[in-house]
Coordinates of C-alpha atoms and ligand atoms in Angstrom, one line a residue:
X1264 CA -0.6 -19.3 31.4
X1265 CA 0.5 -21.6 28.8
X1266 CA -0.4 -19.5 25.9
X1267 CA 1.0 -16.7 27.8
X1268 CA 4.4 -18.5 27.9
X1269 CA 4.5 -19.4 23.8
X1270 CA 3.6 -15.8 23.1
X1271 CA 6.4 -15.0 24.7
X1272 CA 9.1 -17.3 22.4
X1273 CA 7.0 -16.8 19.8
X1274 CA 8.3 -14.1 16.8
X1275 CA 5.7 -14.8 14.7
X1276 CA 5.3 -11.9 11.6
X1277 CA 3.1 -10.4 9.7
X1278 CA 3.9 -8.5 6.4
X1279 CA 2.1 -5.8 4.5
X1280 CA 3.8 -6.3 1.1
X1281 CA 2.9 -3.2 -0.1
X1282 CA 3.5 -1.5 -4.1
X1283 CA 5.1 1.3 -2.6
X1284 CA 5.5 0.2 1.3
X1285 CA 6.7 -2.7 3.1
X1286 CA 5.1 -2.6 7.2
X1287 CA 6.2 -5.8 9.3
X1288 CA 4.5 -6.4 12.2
X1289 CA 5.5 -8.8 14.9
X1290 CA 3.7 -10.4 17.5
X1291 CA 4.0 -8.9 20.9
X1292 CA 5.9 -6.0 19.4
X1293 CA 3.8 -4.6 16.9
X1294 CA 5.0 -3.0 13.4
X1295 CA 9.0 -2.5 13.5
X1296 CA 9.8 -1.8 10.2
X1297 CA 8.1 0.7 7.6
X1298 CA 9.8 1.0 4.4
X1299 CA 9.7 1.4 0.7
X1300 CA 9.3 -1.3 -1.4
X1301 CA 12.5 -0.7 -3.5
X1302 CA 15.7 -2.8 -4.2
X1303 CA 18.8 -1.2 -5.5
X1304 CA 20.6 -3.8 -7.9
X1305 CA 23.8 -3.6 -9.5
X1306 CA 22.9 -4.1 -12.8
X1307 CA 25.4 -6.3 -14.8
X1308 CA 25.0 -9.1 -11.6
X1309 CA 22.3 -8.1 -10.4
X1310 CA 23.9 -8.3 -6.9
X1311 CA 21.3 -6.3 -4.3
X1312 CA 23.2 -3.1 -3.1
X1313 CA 20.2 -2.0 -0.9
X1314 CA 16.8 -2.5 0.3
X1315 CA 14.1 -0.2 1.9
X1316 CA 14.7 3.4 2.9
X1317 CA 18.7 3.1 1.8
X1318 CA 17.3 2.0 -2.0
X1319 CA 14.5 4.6 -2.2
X1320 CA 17.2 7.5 -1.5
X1321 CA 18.7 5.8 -5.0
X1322 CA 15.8 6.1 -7.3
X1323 CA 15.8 8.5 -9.9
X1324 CA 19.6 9.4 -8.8
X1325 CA 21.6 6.0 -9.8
X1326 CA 24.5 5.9 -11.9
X1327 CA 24.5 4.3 -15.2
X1328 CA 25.8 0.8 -13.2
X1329 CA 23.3 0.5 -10.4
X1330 CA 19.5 0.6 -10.6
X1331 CA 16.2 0.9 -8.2
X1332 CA 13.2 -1.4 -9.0
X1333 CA 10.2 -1.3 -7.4
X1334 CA 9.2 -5.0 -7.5
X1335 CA 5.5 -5.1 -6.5
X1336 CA 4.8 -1.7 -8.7
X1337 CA 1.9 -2.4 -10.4
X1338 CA 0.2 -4.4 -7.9
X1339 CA 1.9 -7.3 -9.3
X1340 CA 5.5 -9.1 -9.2
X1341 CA 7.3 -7.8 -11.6
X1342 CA 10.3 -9.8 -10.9
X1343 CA 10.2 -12.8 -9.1
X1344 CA 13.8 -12.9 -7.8
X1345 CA 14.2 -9.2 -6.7
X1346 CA 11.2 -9.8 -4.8
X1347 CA 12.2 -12.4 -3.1
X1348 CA 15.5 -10.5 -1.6
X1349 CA 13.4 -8.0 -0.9
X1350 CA 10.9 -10.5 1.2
X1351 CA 14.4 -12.3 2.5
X1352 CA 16.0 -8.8 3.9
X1353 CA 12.4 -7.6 5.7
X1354 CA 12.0 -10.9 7.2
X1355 CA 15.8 -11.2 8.6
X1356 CA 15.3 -7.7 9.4
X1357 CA 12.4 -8.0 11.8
X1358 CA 13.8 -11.5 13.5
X1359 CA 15.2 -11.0 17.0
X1360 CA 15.7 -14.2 18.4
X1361 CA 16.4 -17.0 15.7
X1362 CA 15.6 -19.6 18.3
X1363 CA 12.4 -20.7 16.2
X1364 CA 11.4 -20.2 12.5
X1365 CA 8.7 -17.7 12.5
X1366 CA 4.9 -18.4 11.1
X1367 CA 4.4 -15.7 8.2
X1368 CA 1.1 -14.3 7.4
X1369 CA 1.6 -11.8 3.8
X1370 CA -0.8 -9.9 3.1
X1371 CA -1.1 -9.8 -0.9
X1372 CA -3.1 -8.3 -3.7
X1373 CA -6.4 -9.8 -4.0
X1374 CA -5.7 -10.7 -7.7
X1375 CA -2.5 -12.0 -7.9
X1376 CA -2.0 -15.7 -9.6
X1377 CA -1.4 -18.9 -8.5
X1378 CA 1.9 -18.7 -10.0
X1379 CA 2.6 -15.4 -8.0
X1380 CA 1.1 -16.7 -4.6
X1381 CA 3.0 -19.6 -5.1
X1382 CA 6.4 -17.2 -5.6
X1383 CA 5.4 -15.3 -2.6
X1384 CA 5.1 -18.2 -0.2
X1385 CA 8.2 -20.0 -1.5
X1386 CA 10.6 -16.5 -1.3
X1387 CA 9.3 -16.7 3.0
X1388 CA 10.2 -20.3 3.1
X1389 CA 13.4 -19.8 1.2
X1390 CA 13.7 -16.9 3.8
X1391 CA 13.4 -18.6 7.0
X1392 CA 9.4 -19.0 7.9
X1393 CA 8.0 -22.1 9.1
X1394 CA 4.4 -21.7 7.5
X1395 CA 3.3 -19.1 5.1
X1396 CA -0.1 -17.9 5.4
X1397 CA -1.4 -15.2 2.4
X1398 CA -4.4 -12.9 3.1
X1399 CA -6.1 -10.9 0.9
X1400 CA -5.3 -7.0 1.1
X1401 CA -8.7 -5.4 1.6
X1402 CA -9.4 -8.3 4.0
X1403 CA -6.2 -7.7 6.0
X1404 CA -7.0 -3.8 6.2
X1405 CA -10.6 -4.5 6.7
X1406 CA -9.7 -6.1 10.2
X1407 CA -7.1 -3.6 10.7
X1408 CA -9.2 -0.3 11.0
X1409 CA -11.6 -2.7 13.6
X1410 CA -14.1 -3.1 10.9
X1411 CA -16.5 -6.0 11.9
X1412 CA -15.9 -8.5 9.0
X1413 CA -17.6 -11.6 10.8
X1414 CA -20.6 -10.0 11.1
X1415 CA -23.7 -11.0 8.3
X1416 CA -23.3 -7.2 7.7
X1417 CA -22.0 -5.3 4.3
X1418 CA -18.4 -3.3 4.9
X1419 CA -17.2 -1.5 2.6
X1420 CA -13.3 -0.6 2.4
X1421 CA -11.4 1.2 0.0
X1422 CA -7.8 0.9 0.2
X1423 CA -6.0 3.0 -2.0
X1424 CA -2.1 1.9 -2.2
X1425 CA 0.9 3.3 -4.4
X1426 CA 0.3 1.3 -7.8
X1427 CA -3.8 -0.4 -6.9
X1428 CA -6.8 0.4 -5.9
X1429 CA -8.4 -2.1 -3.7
X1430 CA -12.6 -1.7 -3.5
X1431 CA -14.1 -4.5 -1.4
X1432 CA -16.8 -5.5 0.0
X1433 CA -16.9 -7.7 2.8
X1434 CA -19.5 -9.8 4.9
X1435 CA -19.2 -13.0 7.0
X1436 CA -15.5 -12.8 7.0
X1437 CA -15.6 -13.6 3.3
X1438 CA -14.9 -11.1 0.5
X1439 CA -18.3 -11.0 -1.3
X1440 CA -17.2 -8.2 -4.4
X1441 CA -13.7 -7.4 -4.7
X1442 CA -12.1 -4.8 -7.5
X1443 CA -8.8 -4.0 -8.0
X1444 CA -7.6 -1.2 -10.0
X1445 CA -4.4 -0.5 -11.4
X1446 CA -4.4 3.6 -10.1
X1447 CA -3.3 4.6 -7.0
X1448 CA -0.7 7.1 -5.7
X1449 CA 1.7 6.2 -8.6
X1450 CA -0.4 7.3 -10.9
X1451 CA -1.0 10.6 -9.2
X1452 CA 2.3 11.2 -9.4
X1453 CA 2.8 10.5 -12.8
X1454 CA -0.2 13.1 -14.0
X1455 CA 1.2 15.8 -11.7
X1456 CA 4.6 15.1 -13.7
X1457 CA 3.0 15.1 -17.0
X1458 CA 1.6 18.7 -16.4
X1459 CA 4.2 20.1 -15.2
X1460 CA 5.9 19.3 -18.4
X1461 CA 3.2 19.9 -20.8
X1462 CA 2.2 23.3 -19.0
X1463 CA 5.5 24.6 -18.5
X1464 CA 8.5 22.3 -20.4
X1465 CA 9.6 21.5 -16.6
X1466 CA 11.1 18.0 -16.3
X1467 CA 10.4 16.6 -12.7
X1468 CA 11.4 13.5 -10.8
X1469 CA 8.8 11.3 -9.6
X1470 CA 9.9 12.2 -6.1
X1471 CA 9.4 15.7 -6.8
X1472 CA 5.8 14.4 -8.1
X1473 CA 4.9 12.8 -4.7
X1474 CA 5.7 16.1 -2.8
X1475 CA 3.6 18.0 -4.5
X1476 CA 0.5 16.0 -4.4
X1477 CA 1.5 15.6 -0.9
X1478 CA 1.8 19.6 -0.4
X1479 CA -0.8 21.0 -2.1
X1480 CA -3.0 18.4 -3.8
X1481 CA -6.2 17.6 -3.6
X1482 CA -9.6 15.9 -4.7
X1483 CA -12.1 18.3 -3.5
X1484 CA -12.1 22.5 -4.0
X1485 CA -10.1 23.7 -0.7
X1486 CA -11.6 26.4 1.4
X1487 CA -8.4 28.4 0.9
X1488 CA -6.5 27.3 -2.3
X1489 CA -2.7 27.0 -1.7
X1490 CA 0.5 27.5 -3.4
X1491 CA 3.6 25.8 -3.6
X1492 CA 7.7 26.8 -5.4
X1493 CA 8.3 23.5 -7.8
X1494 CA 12.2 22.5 -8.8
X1495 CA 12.7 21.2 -11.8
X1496 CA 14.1 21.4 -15.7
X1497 CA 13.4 23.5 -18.0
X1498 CA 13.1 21.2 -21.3
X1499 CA 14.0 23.7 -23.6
X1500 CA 17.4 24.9 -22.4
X1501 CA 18.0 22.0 -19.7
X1502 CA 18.8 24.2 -17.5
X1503 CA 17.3 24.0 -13.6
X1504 CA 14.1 26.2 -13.0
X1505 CA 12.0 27.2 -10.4
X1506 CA 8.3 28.2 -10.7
X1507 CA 5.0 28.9 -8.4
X1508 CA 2.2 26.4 -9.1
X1509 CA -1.1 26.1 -7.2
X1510 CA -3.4 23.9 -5.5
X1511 CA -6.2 24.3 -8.1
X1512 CA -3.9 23.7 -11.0
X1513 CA -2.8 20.3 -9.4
X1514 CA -6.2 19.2 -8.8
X1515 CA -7.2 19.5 -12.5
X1516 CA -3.9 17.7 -13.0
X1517 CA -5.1 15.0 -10.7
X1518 CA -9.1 14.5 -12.3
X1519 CA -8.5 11.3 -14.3
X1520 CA -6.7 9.0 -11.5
X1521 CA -9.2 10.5 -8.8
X1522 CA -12.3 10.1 -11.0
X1523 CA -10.9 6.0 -11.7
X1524 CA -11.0 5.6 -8.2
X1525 CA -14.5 7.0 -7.7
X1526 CA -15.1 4.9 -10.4
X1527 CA -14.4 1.8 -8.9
X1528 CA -16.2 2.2 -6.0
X1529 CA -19.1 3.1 -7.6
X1530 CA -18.8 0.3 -10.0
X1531 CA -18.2 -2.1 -6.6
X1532 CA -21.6 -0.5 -5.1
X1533 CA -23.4 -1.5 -8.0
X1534 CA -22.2 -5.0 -8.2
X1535 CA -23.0 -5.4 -4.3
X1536 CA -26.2 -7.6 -3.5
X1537 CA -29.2 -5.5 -2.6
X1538 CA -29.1 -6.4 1.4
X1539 CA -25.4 -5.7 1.9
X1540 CA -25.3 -2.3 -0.4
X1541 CA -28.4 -1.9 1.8
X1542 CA -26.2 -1.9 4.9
X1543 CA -23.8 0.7 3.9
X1544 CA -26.2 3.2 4.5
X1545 CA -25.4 2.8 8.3
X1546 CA -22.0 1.9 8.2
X1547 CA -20.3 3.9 5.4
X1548 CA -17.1 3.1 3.3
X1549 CA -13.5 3.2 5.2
X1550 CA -10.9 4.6 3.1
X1551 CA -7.2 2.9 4.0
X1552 CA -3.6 3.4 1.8
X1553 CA -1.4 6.4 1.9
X1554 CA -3.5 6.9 -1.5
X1555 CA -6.9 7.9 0.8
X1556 CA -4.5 10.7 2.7
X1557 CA -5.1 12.7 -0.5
X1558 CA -6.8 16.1 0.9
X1559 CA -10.5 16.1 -0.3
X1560 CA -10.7 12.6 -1.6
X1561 CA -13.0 11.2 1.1
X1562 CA -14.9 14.2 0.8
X1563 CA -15.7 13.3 -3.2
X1564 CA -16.4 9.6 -3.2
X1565 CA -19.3 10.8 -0.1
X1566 CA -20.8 13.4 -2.9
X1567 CA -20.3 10.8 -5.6
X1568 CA -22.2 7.6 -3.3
X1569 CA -23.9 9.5 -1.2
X1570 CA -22.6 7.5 1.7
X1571 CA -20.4 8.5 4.8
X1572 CA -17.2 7.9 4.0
X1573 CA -14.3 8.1 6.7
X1574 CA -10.4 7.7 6.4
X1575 CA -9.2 5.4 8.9
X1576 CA -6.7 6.5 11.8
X1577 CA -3.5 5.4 10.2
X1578 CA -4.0 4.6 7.1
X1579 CA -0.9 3.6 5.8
X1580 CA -0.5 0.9 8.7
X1581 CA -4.3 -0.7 8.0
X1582 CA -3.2 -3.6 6.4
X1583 CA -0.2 -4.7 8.9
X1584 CA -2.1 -4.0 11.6
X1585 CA -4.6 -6.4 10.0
X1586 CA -1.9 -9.2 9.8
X1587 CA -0.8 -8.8 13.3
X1588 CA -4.5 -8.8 14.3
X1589 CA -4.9 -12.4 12.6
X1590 CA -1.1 -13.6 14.1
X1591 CA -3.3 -13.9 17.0
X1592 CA -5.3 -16.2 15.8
X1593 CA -3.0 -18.7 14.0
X1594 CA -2.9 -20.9 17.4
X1595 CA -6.8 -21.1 16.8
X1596 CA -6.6 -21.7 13.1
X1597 CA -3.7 -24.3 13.7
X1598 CA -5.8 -26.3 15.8
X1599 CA -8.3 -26.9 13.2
X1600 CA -6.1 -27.9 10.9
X1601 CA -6.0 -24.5 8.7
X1602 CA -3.2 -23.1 6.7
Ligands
LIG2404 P1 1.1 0.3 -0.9 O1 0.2 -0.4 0.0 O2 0.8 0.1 -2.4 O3 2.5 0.1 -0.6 P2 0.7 2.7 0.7 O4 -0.6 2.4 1.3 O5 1.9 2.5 1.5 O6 0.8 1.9 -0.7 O7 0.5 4.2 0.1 C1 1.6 4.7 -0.7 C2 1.0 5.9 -1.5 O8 0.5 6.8 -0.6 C3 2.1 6.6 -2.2 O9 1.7 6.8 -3.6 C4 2.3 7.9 -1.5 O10 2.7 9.0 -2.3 C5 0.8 8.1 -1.0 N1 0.8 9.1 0.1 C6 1.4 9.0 1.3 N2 1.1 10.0 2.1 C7 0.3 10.8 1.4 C8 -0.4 12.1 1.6 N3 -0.3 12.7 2.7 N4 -1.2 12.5 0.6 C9 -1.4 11.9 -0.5 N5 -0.8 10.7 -0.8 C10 0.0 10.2 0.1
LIG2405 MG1 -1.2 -1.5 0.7

């Protein structure tokens, strides 16, 4: 009854502070906001025009006066103060009642600094929160897709994000091998955009990027290849062009970043003690991240490990889920004296 009646006040919050995607998720009410991770600043005072969805519309079509930055982009802060206003305006955002301060949980990178966990916790303070817990990314998405992460048992999950890679491997509720690796979704757009230009002189956005892999890319061969019209430049007489690409063509454009990935898994089965790799033979790998949505992808890292691999349900709300899951047990963790 009690604890009933607290859950009720309380507006506790969990945030997946994503490269590409910020997810909030608050207790009782589950994840109410789901946007990009980009801040539109005005760039002489640096006075934030937008945040989220608004800025994303921005990048790549700014004026000269007003730019987007993506402040977790690489997996790490690039700047401190953007990301901040970016954590200040999510957390304001997701507040209904102001009666009490909220308790944060943030789900971070697994290898961010002191300095930078530090940064994090302060900008939720500075924003309103009464505590601010961090949690490790694979661990938060770990819980999220139900994995059993108390258990003396190997899991493997894979969370593939917009600028990292995330390969961990869990046991005991404690991260036993962790990897992170600076390729993710990014840097499948950035390939697809490099061969559009060096095949065929066309300049494309990084938005335009994203759609295609989206569309038509892919990790494995497709039992019916596809096709797709691309919009761009033409970078010999700047004028706009339209051409036909395919699905096969795209998929050699995506080799390196995919094979990095399979990379790092492999590399973080290899590292695993005998027992827990051991376990995976059961249990399989869980692939999380917009970055695991990527057609065909599961399908390689399970030739390439010889493991089952599955894609969790929602992939891209794994980690927020995660915090939301362990919101639930801040009472219990307060009690002992945690934070
Ligand atoms: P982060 O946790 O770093 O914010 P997300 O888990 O939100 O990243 O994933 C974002 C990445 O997922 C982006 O690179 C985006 O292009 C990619 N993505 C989203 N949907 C798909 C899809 N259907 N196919 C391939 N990639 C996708
Ligand atoms: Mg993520």
């Amino acid at each position: 009854m009690w604890k009933r009646f607290k859950g009720y006040f309380s507006n506790d919050i969990g945030i997946d502070l994503g490269t590409a995607n910020t997810l909030v998720y608050v207790r009782d009410r589950g994840i109410v906001i789901n946007e990009p991770s980009v801040v539109a600043l005005k760039k002489d005072s640096k006075t934030v025009l937008a945040v989220g969805i608004e800025a994303k519309q921005m990048l790549g079509r700014t004026p000269g006066s007003i730019t987007a930055i993506r402040p977790m982009k690489a997996g790490v802060i690039s700047d401190f103060d953007v990301a901040e206003q970016m954590i200040r305006y999510f957390i304001k955002k997701a507040q209904k009642s102001k009666l009490r301060k909220p308790r944060v949980i943030i789900a971070v990178p697994g290898d961010i600094t002191g300095v930078e966990q530090r940064a994090v916790k302060e900008s939720a303070i500075n924003a309103g929160a009464r505590d601010v817990y961090l949690i490790e990314e694979p661990m938060a998405a770990a819980i999220g897709v139900g994995m059993p992460v108390a258990e003396p048992r190997g899991n493997m999950i894979v969370d593939i994000g917009g600028g990292t890679t995330d390969v961990a491997l869990i046991s005991l509720a404690g991260i036993v091998y962790a990897q992170s690796v600076r390729v993710g979704g990014d840097a499948m757009d950035e390939v697809i955009a490099q061969y559009m230009r060096r095949m065929y002189n066309l300049m494309i956005g990084e938005r335009s990027a994203e759609e295609i892999k989206i569309q038509i890319g892919s990790a494995y061969p497709l039992v019916e290849e596809r096709k797709m019209e691309v919009r761009g430049r033409d970078n010999v007489n700047g004028l706009p062009r339209t051409l036909e690409i395919t699905s096969k063509e795209i998929r050699e454009a995506l080799q390196e970043p995919v094979s990095q990935i399979v990379d790092a898994v492999r590399n973080c089965l290899e590292k695993s003690p005998a027992e827990l790799a051991a376990d995976l033979i059961d249990r399989g790998i869980v692939l999380a991240g917009g970055g695991s949505m990527l057609t065909g992808l599961d399908t390689l890292i399970s030739e390439q490990t010889g493991l089952l691999v599955t894609r969790a349900d929602s992939p891209l709300e794994a980690v927020a889920e995660g915090t939301g899951m362990v919101l639930n047990e801040l009472d219990v963790l307060h009690n002992h004296g945690m934070n």
